[in-house]
């Protein structure tokens, strides 16, 4: 389902084995405190509530729902977007159009909502704190535009909330008679895709959310059974060498993984960019690339620019699509005819192989993640892999992986500035 290869074993320090055991011990200690660890195998209550909602809402299955609008930003949207982008070629999404309202760009919002009606749309408002300014502002627009006010009885049938129990958003839902789905208090937003944050919209779209959790659970079991020490070594290498290699590149060889890259950038950047216990700023800058597109741009910087980057390749072994390059000759372009008859995914994977082999020869620290094929289980496995890797790196840095004080500074200044505008 998911295999990993390290190509920088020779760069690992002699005492790496001791650090591996220390990091594994730290992660085991986190299990009872940090909630995302339990999501793969302790989500029956959430699953039952989601399935109950879908079964009771016959409109989803009778084709009466044409749109699903998600109001949320950052961890409230990126995970769902990543999974849907990876899997939408395998499903018809129950015939539902997926719309994200994230940024308060008025032109983008107007374009996204064009043709939307409350009669055939489910709206989900997602905010862990319940007071995210972008999300509440967009919700006000949606309620005003499609329902008039919060007293409209249609709101109860078409509007859902995902938040912390007892949050201001939860209180709104109770007052309006809107159904709430809860996020556990110890599950942070960027680690929440395997909670109701991601599972609810993905289930409405027709994805098998139990299989997503199953894939994550397999990675969790493998890790805690001691079968994934390569990942621990990788995290230790990153942190031991973060001054030499401050940039981490995720090079995904499938357009279907483009949004996974964006999810990884938030997870990695917001979790690891911190001030450590010694008062020193630490972190690893994430960059997401898509192959082979970025072979024709960013790759030049990796190959001949400063050797300050590590690169993780993600390769899909079988795309479950055997379409071939046609046996067609184009005048003056005959020199490319040698690839005629090759499957398109074979060409893409050959490009992946050539690129990482080149980087190894150039002395770039690289590793390779291989997925058999994209499905609910494999994407669940990939998500939990990166969550674990992030936790390991945070433990090696001796930082709080799960807070985001820098983000909160910006929010505080935003509130001050907006208050000045409104005066």
Coordinates of C-alpha atoms in Angstrom, one line a residue:
X1 CA 0.0 0.0 0.0
X2 CA 2.8 2.4 1.0
X3 CA 6.5 1.7 0.9
X4 CA 9.5 4.0 1.7
X5 CA 13.1 4.1 0.6
X6 CA 15.8 6.3 2.1
X7 CA 18.7 7.3 -0.1
X8 CA 20.7 9.2 2.5
X9 CA 21.5 6.3 4.9
X10 CA 25.2 7.1 4.5
X11 CA 24.6 10.6 5.9
X12 CA 23.1 9.3 9.1
X13 CA 25.3 9.9 12.2
X14 CA 26.6 6.8 14.0
X15 CA 24.4 7.2 17.1
X16 CA 21.2 7.5 15.1
X17 CA 19.9 4.3 16.6
X18 CA 19.8 5.8 20.1
X19 CA 17.9 8.9 18.8
X20 CA 15.4 6.7 17.0
X21 CA 14.4 5.0 20.2
X22 CA 14.2 8.3 22.1
X23 CA 11.8 9.8 19.4
X24 CA 9.7 6.6 19.3
X25 CA 9.4 6.9 23.1
X26 CA 8.3 10.5 22.9
X27 CA 5.6 9.7 20.3
X28 CA 4.3 6.9 22.5
X29 CA 4.0 9.3 25.4
X30 CA 2.0 11.8 23.2
X31 CA -0.6 9.2 22.3
X32 CA -2.7 9.8 25.4
X33 CA -2.6 13.6 25.0
X34 CA -2.7 14.4 21.3
X35 CA -6.0 13.4 19.8
X36 CA -5.2 12.7 16.1
X37 CA -3.4 9.5 17.1
X38 CA -6.7 7.9 18.1
X39 CA -8.7 8.9 15.0
X40 CA -7.9 5.9 12.7
X41 CA -9.2 3.3 15.2
X42 CA -11.4 5.2 17.6
X43 CA -13.9 7.0 15.4
X44 CA -17.0 4.7 15.5
X45 CA -19.2 7.3 17.1
X46 CA -18.3 9.9 14.5
X47 CA -18.8 7.4 11.7
X48 CA -22.2 6.3 13.1
X49 CA -23.4 9.9 13.3
X50 CA -22.2 10.7 9.8
X51 CA -23.8 7.6 8.3
X52 CA -27.0 8.2 10.2
X53 CA -27.2 11.8 8.8
X54 CA -26.6 10.6 5.2
X55 CA -29.2 7.8 5.5
X56 CA -31.8 10.1 7.0
X57 CA -31.1 12.7 4.3
X58 CA -32.5 10.9 1.3
X59 CA -31.9 14.0 -0.9
X60 CA -28.2 12.9 -1.1
X61 CA -29.1 9.6 -2.7
X62 CA -32.0 10.7 -4.8
X63 CA -29.9 13.2 -6.7
X64 CA -31.6 16.2 -5.2
X65 CA -28.2 17.6 -3.9
X66 CA -26.1 19.2 -6.7
X67 CA -23.7 21.2 -4.6
X68 CA -21.7 20.9 -1.4
X69 CA -20.3 24.2 -0.1
X70 CA -17.7 24.1 2.6
X71 CA -16.9 27.3 4.5
X72 CA -13.6 26.9 6.3
X73 CA -10.0 27.8 5.9
X74 CA -6.6 26.1 6.6
X75 CA -7.0 22.9 8.4
X76 CA -10.8 23.1 8.0
X77 CA -10.5 22.8 4.2
X78 CA -7.1 21.7 3.0
X79 CA -7.4 18.0 4.1
X80 CA -10.8 17.5 2.5
X81 CA -9.5 19.2 -0.7
X82 CA -6.4 16.9 -0.7
X83 CA -8.4 13.7 -0.4
X84 CA -11.0 14.7 -2.9
X85 CA -8.3 15.8 -5.4
X86 CA -6.5 12.5 -5.0
X87 CA -9.7 10.4 -5.4
X88 CA -12.2 12.2 -7.6
X89 CA -11.1 10.3 -10.7
X90 CA -12.4 7.2 -8.9
X91 CA -15.9 8.4 -8.0
X92 CA -18.6 10.5 -9.5
X93 CA -19.0 12.3 -6.1
X94 CA -22.7 11.3 -6.1
X95 CA -23.1 13.8 -8.9
X96 CA -22.3 16.6 -6.4
X97 CA -20.2 19.7 -7.3
X98 CA -17.7 20.5 -4.5
X99 CA -17.2 24.2 -3.7
X100 CA -14.8 25.7 -1.1
X101 CA -15.3 29.2 0.4
X102 CA -12.0 29.9 2.1
X103 CA -10.6 33.3 1.2
X104 CA -12.6 36.5 1.4
X105 CA -11.8 37.5 -2.2
X106 CA -15.2 38.9 -3.3
X107 CA -14.6 38.0 -7.0
X108 CA -13.7 34.4 -6.2
X109 CA -16.7 34.1 -3.8
X110 CA -19.1 35.5 -6.3
X111 CA -17.8 33.1 -9.0
X112 CA -17.9 30.1 -6.8
X113 CA -21.5 30.7 -5.8
X114 CA -22.8 31.4 -9.3
X115 CA -25.7 29.0 -10.0
X116 CA -25.9 27.8 -6.4
X117 CA -29.4 27.5 -4.8
X118 CA -30.3 26.5 -1.2
X119 CA -32.8 24.0 -2.7
X120 CA -30.1 21.7 -4.0
X121 CA -27.1 22.6 -1.8
X122 CA -25.7 21.4 1.5
X123 CA -23.6 24.1 3.3
X124 CA -21.0 23.0 5.9
X125 CA -19.5 25.6 8.2
X126 CA -16.2 24.3 9.7
X127 CA -14.3 26.2 12.5
X128 CA -12.7 24.5 15.5
X129 CA -12.8 27.7 17.6
X130 CA -16.1 28.8 16.1
X131 CA -14.8 32.3 15.7
X132 CA -12.5 32.3 12.6
X133 CA -13.1 35.7 11.1
X134 CA -12.9 34.6 7.4
X135 CA -15.3 31.7 8.0
X136 CA -17.9 33.6 10.0
X137 CA -17.8 36.4 7.4
X138 CA -18.5 33.9 4.6
X139 CA -21.2 32.2 6.6
X140 CA -23.0 35.5 7.1
X141 CA -22.9 36.0 3.3
X142 CA -24.3 32.5 2.7
X143 CA -27.0 32.8 5.3
X144 CA -28.1 36.3 4.0
X145 CA -27.9 35.3 0.3
X146 CA -29.6 31.9 0.5
X147 CA -31.7 31.9 3.7
X148 CA -32.4 35.5 4.5
X149 CA -31.8 35.0 8.2
X150 CA -31.1 32.2 10.8
X151 CA -34.8 31.7 11.4
X152 CA -35.5 30.3 8.0
X153 CA -36.6 26.6 8.5
X154 CA -34.7 25.5 5.4
X155 CA -31.5 26.3 7.3
X156 CA -32.0 23.2 9.5
X157 CA -32.1 21.0 6.4
X158 CA -29.3 22.5 4.4
X159 CA -26.8 23.9 6.9
X160 CA -24.3 21.8 9.0
X161 CA -21.6 22.8 11.5
X162 CA -18.4 21.1 12.5
X163 CA -16.7 22.6 15.5
X164 CA -15.6 22.0 19.1
X165 CA -18.4 21.1 21.5
X166 CA -19.5 24.2 23.4
X167 CA -17.8 26.7 21.0
X168 CA -19.6 29.9 20.0
X169 CA -20.4 28.1 16.7
X170 CA -21.9 25.2 18.5
X171 CA -24.1 27.6 20.5
X172 CA -25.3 29.2 17.3
X173 CA -26.1 25.8 15.9
X174 CA -28.2 24.9 18.9
X175 CA -30.1 28.2 18.8
X176 CA -30.8 27.8 15.0
X177 CA -31.6 24.1 15.3
X178 CA -28.7 23.2 13.0
X179 CA -26.9 19.8 13.4
X180 CA -23.4 20.0 14.8
X181 CA -20.6 17.4 14.4
X182 CA -17.8 17.7 16.9
X183 CA -14.0 17.8 16.8
X184 CA -12.3 16.4 19.9
X185 CA -10.6 19.2 21.9
X186 CA -7.2 17.6 21.6
X187 CA -7.3 17.4 17.8
X188 CA -5.7 20.4 16.1
X189 CA -7.1 21.8 12.9
X190 CA -4.2 20.8 10.7
X191 CA -4.4 17.3 12.1
X192 CA -8.2 17.0 11.8
X193 CA -8.8 15.6 8.3
X194 CA -9.5 12.2 9.7
X195 CA -12.1 13.7 12.1
X196 CA -15.6 14.9 11.2
X197 CA -13.8 17.9 9.5
X198 CA -12.9 15.7 6.6
X199 CA -15.0 12.6 7.1
X200 CA -18.4 14.4 6.9
X201 CA -18.0 16.1 3.5
X202 CA -16.1 13.2 2.1
X203 CA -18.9 10.8 3.0
X204 CA -21.5 13.1 1.5
X205 CA -19.5 13.0 -1.7
X206 CA -19.6 9.2 -1.7
X207 CA -16.1 8.3 -0.6
X208 CA -15.7 5.2 1.7
X209 CA -14.5 7.0 4.9
X210 CA -14.1 3.8 6.8
X211 CA -11.5 2.7 4.3
X212 CA -9.7 6.0 4.6
X213 CA -9.4 5.3 8.4
X214 CA -8.4 1.7 7.7
X215 CA -5.4 2.9 5.6
X216 CA -4.4 5.3 8.4
X217 CA -4.8 2.6 11.0
X218 CA -2.4 0.3 9.1
X219 CA 0.3 2.9 9.1
X220 CA -0.3 3.6 12.8
X221 CA -0.1 -0.1 13.7
X222 CA 3.1 -0.5 11.6
X223 CA 4.7 2.4 13.3
X224 CA 3.9 1.3 16.8
X225 CA 4.9 -2.3 16.0
X226 CA 8.3 -0.9 15.2
X227 CA 8.1 -1.6 11.5
X228 CA 8.7 2.0 10.3
X229 CA 12.1 3.0 11.8
X230 CA 13.0 4.5 8.4
X231 CA 10.5 7.3 8.9
X232 CA 12.0 7.9 12.4
X233 CA 15.5 8.1 10.9
X234 CA 14.3 10.5 8.3
X235 CA 12.8 12.8 10.9
X236 CA 16.0 12.6 13.0
X237 CA 18.1 13.4 9.9
X238 CA 16.0 16.4 9.0
X239 CA 16.3 17.9 12.5
X240 CA 20.0 17.1 13.0
X241 CA 20.7 18.8 9.7
X242 CA 18.1 21.5 9.5
X243 CA 20.7 24.3 9.2
X244 CA 22.3 22.5 6.3
X245 CA 19.0 21.5 4.7
X246 CA 16.3 24.0 5.8
X247 CA 14.1 23.3 2.9
X248 CA 12.0 20.2 2.4
X249 CA 10.5 19.5 -1.0
X250 CA 7.6 17.1 -1.6
X251 CA 7.8 16.1 -5.2
X252 CA 4.5 14.3 -6.1
X253 CA 4.4 12.6 -9.4
X254 CA 0.6 12.8 -10.0
X255 CA -1.6 15.8 -10.7
X256 CA -4.1 14.1 -8.3
X257 CA -1.7 14.9 -5.4
X258 CA -1.4 18.6 -6.0
X259 CA -3.7 19.5 -3.2
X260 CA -2.0 17.0 -0.9
X261 CA 1.1 19.1 -1.4
X262 CA -0.8 22.2 -0.2
X263 CA -2.1 20.3 2.9
X264 CA 1.5 19.1 3.6
X265 CA 2.8 22.7 3.4
X266 CA 0.4 23.8 6.1
X267 CA 1.1 20.8 8.3
X268 CA 4.8 21.1 8.0
X269 CA 5.2 24.8 8.2
X270 CA 2.7 25.6 10.9
X271 CA 3.8 22.7 13.1
X272 CA 7.6 23.1 12.9
X273 CA 8.2 26.8 12.5
X274 CA 8.6 27.6 16.2
X275 CA 10.9 29.0 18.9
X276 CA 12.5 26.1 20.8
X277 CA 13.2 25.8 24.5
X278 CA 16.5 27.6 24.1
X279 CA 14.8 30.6 22.5
X280 CA 16.1 29.7 19.1
X281 CA 14.0 29.9 15.9
X282 CA 13.8 26.5 14.2
X283 CA 11.8 25.0 11.4
X284 CA 11.8 23.4 8.0
X285 CA 10.4 25.3 5.0
X286 CA 8.0 23.1 3.0
X287 CA 7.8 23.3 -0.8
X288 CA 5.2 21.3 -2.8
X289 CA 6.0 20.3 -6.4
X290 CA 4.1 18.3 -9.0
X291 CA 6.0 16.0 -11.5
X292 CA 6.6 16.2 -14.3
X293 CA 5.4 19.8 -14.5
X294 CA 8.0 21.2 -12.1
X295 CA 10.8 19.3 -13.8
X296 CA 10.6 22.1 -16.3
X297 CA 11.0 24.9 -13.7
X298 CA 11.9 24.3 -10.0
X299 CA 14.1 21.3 -10.7
X300 CA 16.8 23.5 -12.1
X301 CA 17.2 25.1 -8.7
X302 CA 17.4 21.8 -6.9
X303 CA 20.0 20.3 -9.3
X304 CA 22.4 23.3 -9.7
X305 CA 21.3 25.7 -7.0
X306 CA 22.4 25.6 -3.4
X307 CA 22.4 22.1 -1.9
X308 CA 20.1 23.2 1.0
X309 CA 17.1 21.0 0.2
X310 CA 15.9 17.5 0.9
X311 CA 13.5 16.0 -1.6
X312 CA 10.7 13.4 -0.9
X313 CA 9.4 11.8 -4.1
X314 CA 5.8 10.4 -4.1
X315 CA 5.3 7.8 -6.9
X316 CA 2.0 6.1 -7.9
X317 CA 3.0 2.7 -9.3
X318 CA -0.3 2.0 -11.1
X319 CA -2.7 4.7 -12.2
X320 CA -5.4 2.2 -13.1
X321 CA -5.6 3.8 -16.5
X322 CA -3.8 2.1 -19.4
X323 CA -4.3 4.7 -22.0
X324 CA -1.2 4.8 -24.3
X325 CA 0.6 7.4 -26.4
X326 CA -0.9 6.8 -29.8
X327 CA 1.2 5.3 -32.6
X328 CA 1.0 8.6 -34.6
X329 CA 3.9 10.3 -36.4
X330 CA 3.9 14.1 -36.6
X331 CA 5.9 15.5 -39.4
X332 CA 9.1 17.2 -38.1
X333 CA 8.6 15.7 -34.7
X334 CA 9.5 12.1 -35.5
X335 CA 12.4 12.0 -33.0
X336 CA 9.8 11.5 -30.2
X337 CA 8.2 8.4 -31.9
X338 CA 10.2 6.1 -29.8
X339 CA 7.7 6.6 -26.9
X340 CA 4.7 5.6 -29.1
X341 CA 2.8 2.7 -27.5
X342 CA 4.0 3.5 -24.0
X343 CA 1.3 4.0 -21.3
X344 CA 1.1 7.6 -20.2
X345 CA 1.7 6.6 -16.6
X346 CA 4.8 4.6 -17.6
X347 CA 6.1 7.8 -19.1
X348 CA 5.3 9.8 -15.9
X349 CA 7.0 7.2 -13.7
X350 CA 10.0 7.0 -15.9
X351 CA 10.3 10.8 -15.5
X352 CA 10.1 10.3 -11.7
X353 CA 12.8 7.6 -11.7
X354 CA 15.1 9.7 -13.9
X355 CA 14.7 12.7 -11.7
X356 CA 15.4 11.0 -8.3
X357 CA 18.3 9.0 -9.8
X358 CA 19.8 12.3 -11.1
X359 CA 19.4 13.9 -7.6
X360 CA 21.1 11.0 -5.9
X361 CA 24.0 11.3 -8.4
X362 CA 24.2 15.0 -7.6
X363 CA 24.4 14.3 -3.8
X364 CA 20.9 15.6 -2.9
X365 CA 19.3 14.0 0.2
X366 CA 16.2 12.2 -1.2
X367 CA 13.8 9.5 -0.3
X368 CA 11.0 7.8 -2.2
X369 CA 7.4 7.0 -1.1
X370 CA 5.7 4.5 -3.4
X371 CA 1.9 4.0 -3.5
X372 CA 0.5 0.9 -5.3
X373 CA -2.5 3.0 -6.6
X374 CA -4.7 5.8 -5.4
X375 CA -7.7 4.7 -3.4
X376 CA -9.3 5.5 0.0
X377 CA -6.9 3.2 1.9
X378 CA -3.7 4.5 0.3
X379 CA -4.6 8.2 0.7
X380 CA -5.5 7.5 4.4
X381 CA -2.1 5.9 4.8
X382 CA -0.3 8.8 3.2
X383 CA -2.1 11.3 5.4
X384 CA -1.2 9.5 8.6
X385 CA 2.4 8.9 7.4
X386 CA 2.9 12.7 7.1
X387 CA 1.2 13.4 10.4
X388 CA 3.5 11.0 12.2
X389 CA 6.5 12.4 10.4
X390 CA 5.6 15.9 11.5
X391 CA 5.1 14.7 15.1
X392 CA 8.5 13.0 15.0
X393 CA 10.2 16.1 13.7
X394 CA 8.6 18.3 16.3
X395 CA 9.7 15.9 19.1
X396 CA 13.2 16.0 17.7
X397 CA 13.1 19.8 17.8
X398 CA 11.8 19.7 21.3
X399 CA 9.0 22.1 20.4
X400 CA 5.2 22.2 20.8
X401 CA 4.2 20.7 17.4
X402 CA 0.5 21.4 18.0
X403 CA 0.3 25.1 18.8
X404 CA 0.6 28.1 16.4
X405 CA 1.5 31.3 18.4
X406 CA 2.8 33.0 15.3
X407 CA -0.6 32.7 13.6
X408 CA -2.4 33.9 16.8
X409 CA -0.2 37.1 16.8
X410 CA -1.5 37.8 13.3
X411 CA -5.1 37.2 14.3
X412 CA -4.8 39.6 17.2
X413 CA -3.4 42.4 15.0
X414 CA -6.2 41.7 12.4
X415 CA -8.9 42.2 15.1
X416 CA -7.2 45.4 16.2
X417 CA -7.1 46.7 12.6
X418 CA -10.7 45.7 11.8
X419 CA -11.9 47.4 15.0
X420 CA -10.2 50.6 13.8
X421 CA -11.8 50.4 10.4
X422 CA -15.3 49.9 11.9
X423 CA -15.0 52.9 14.2

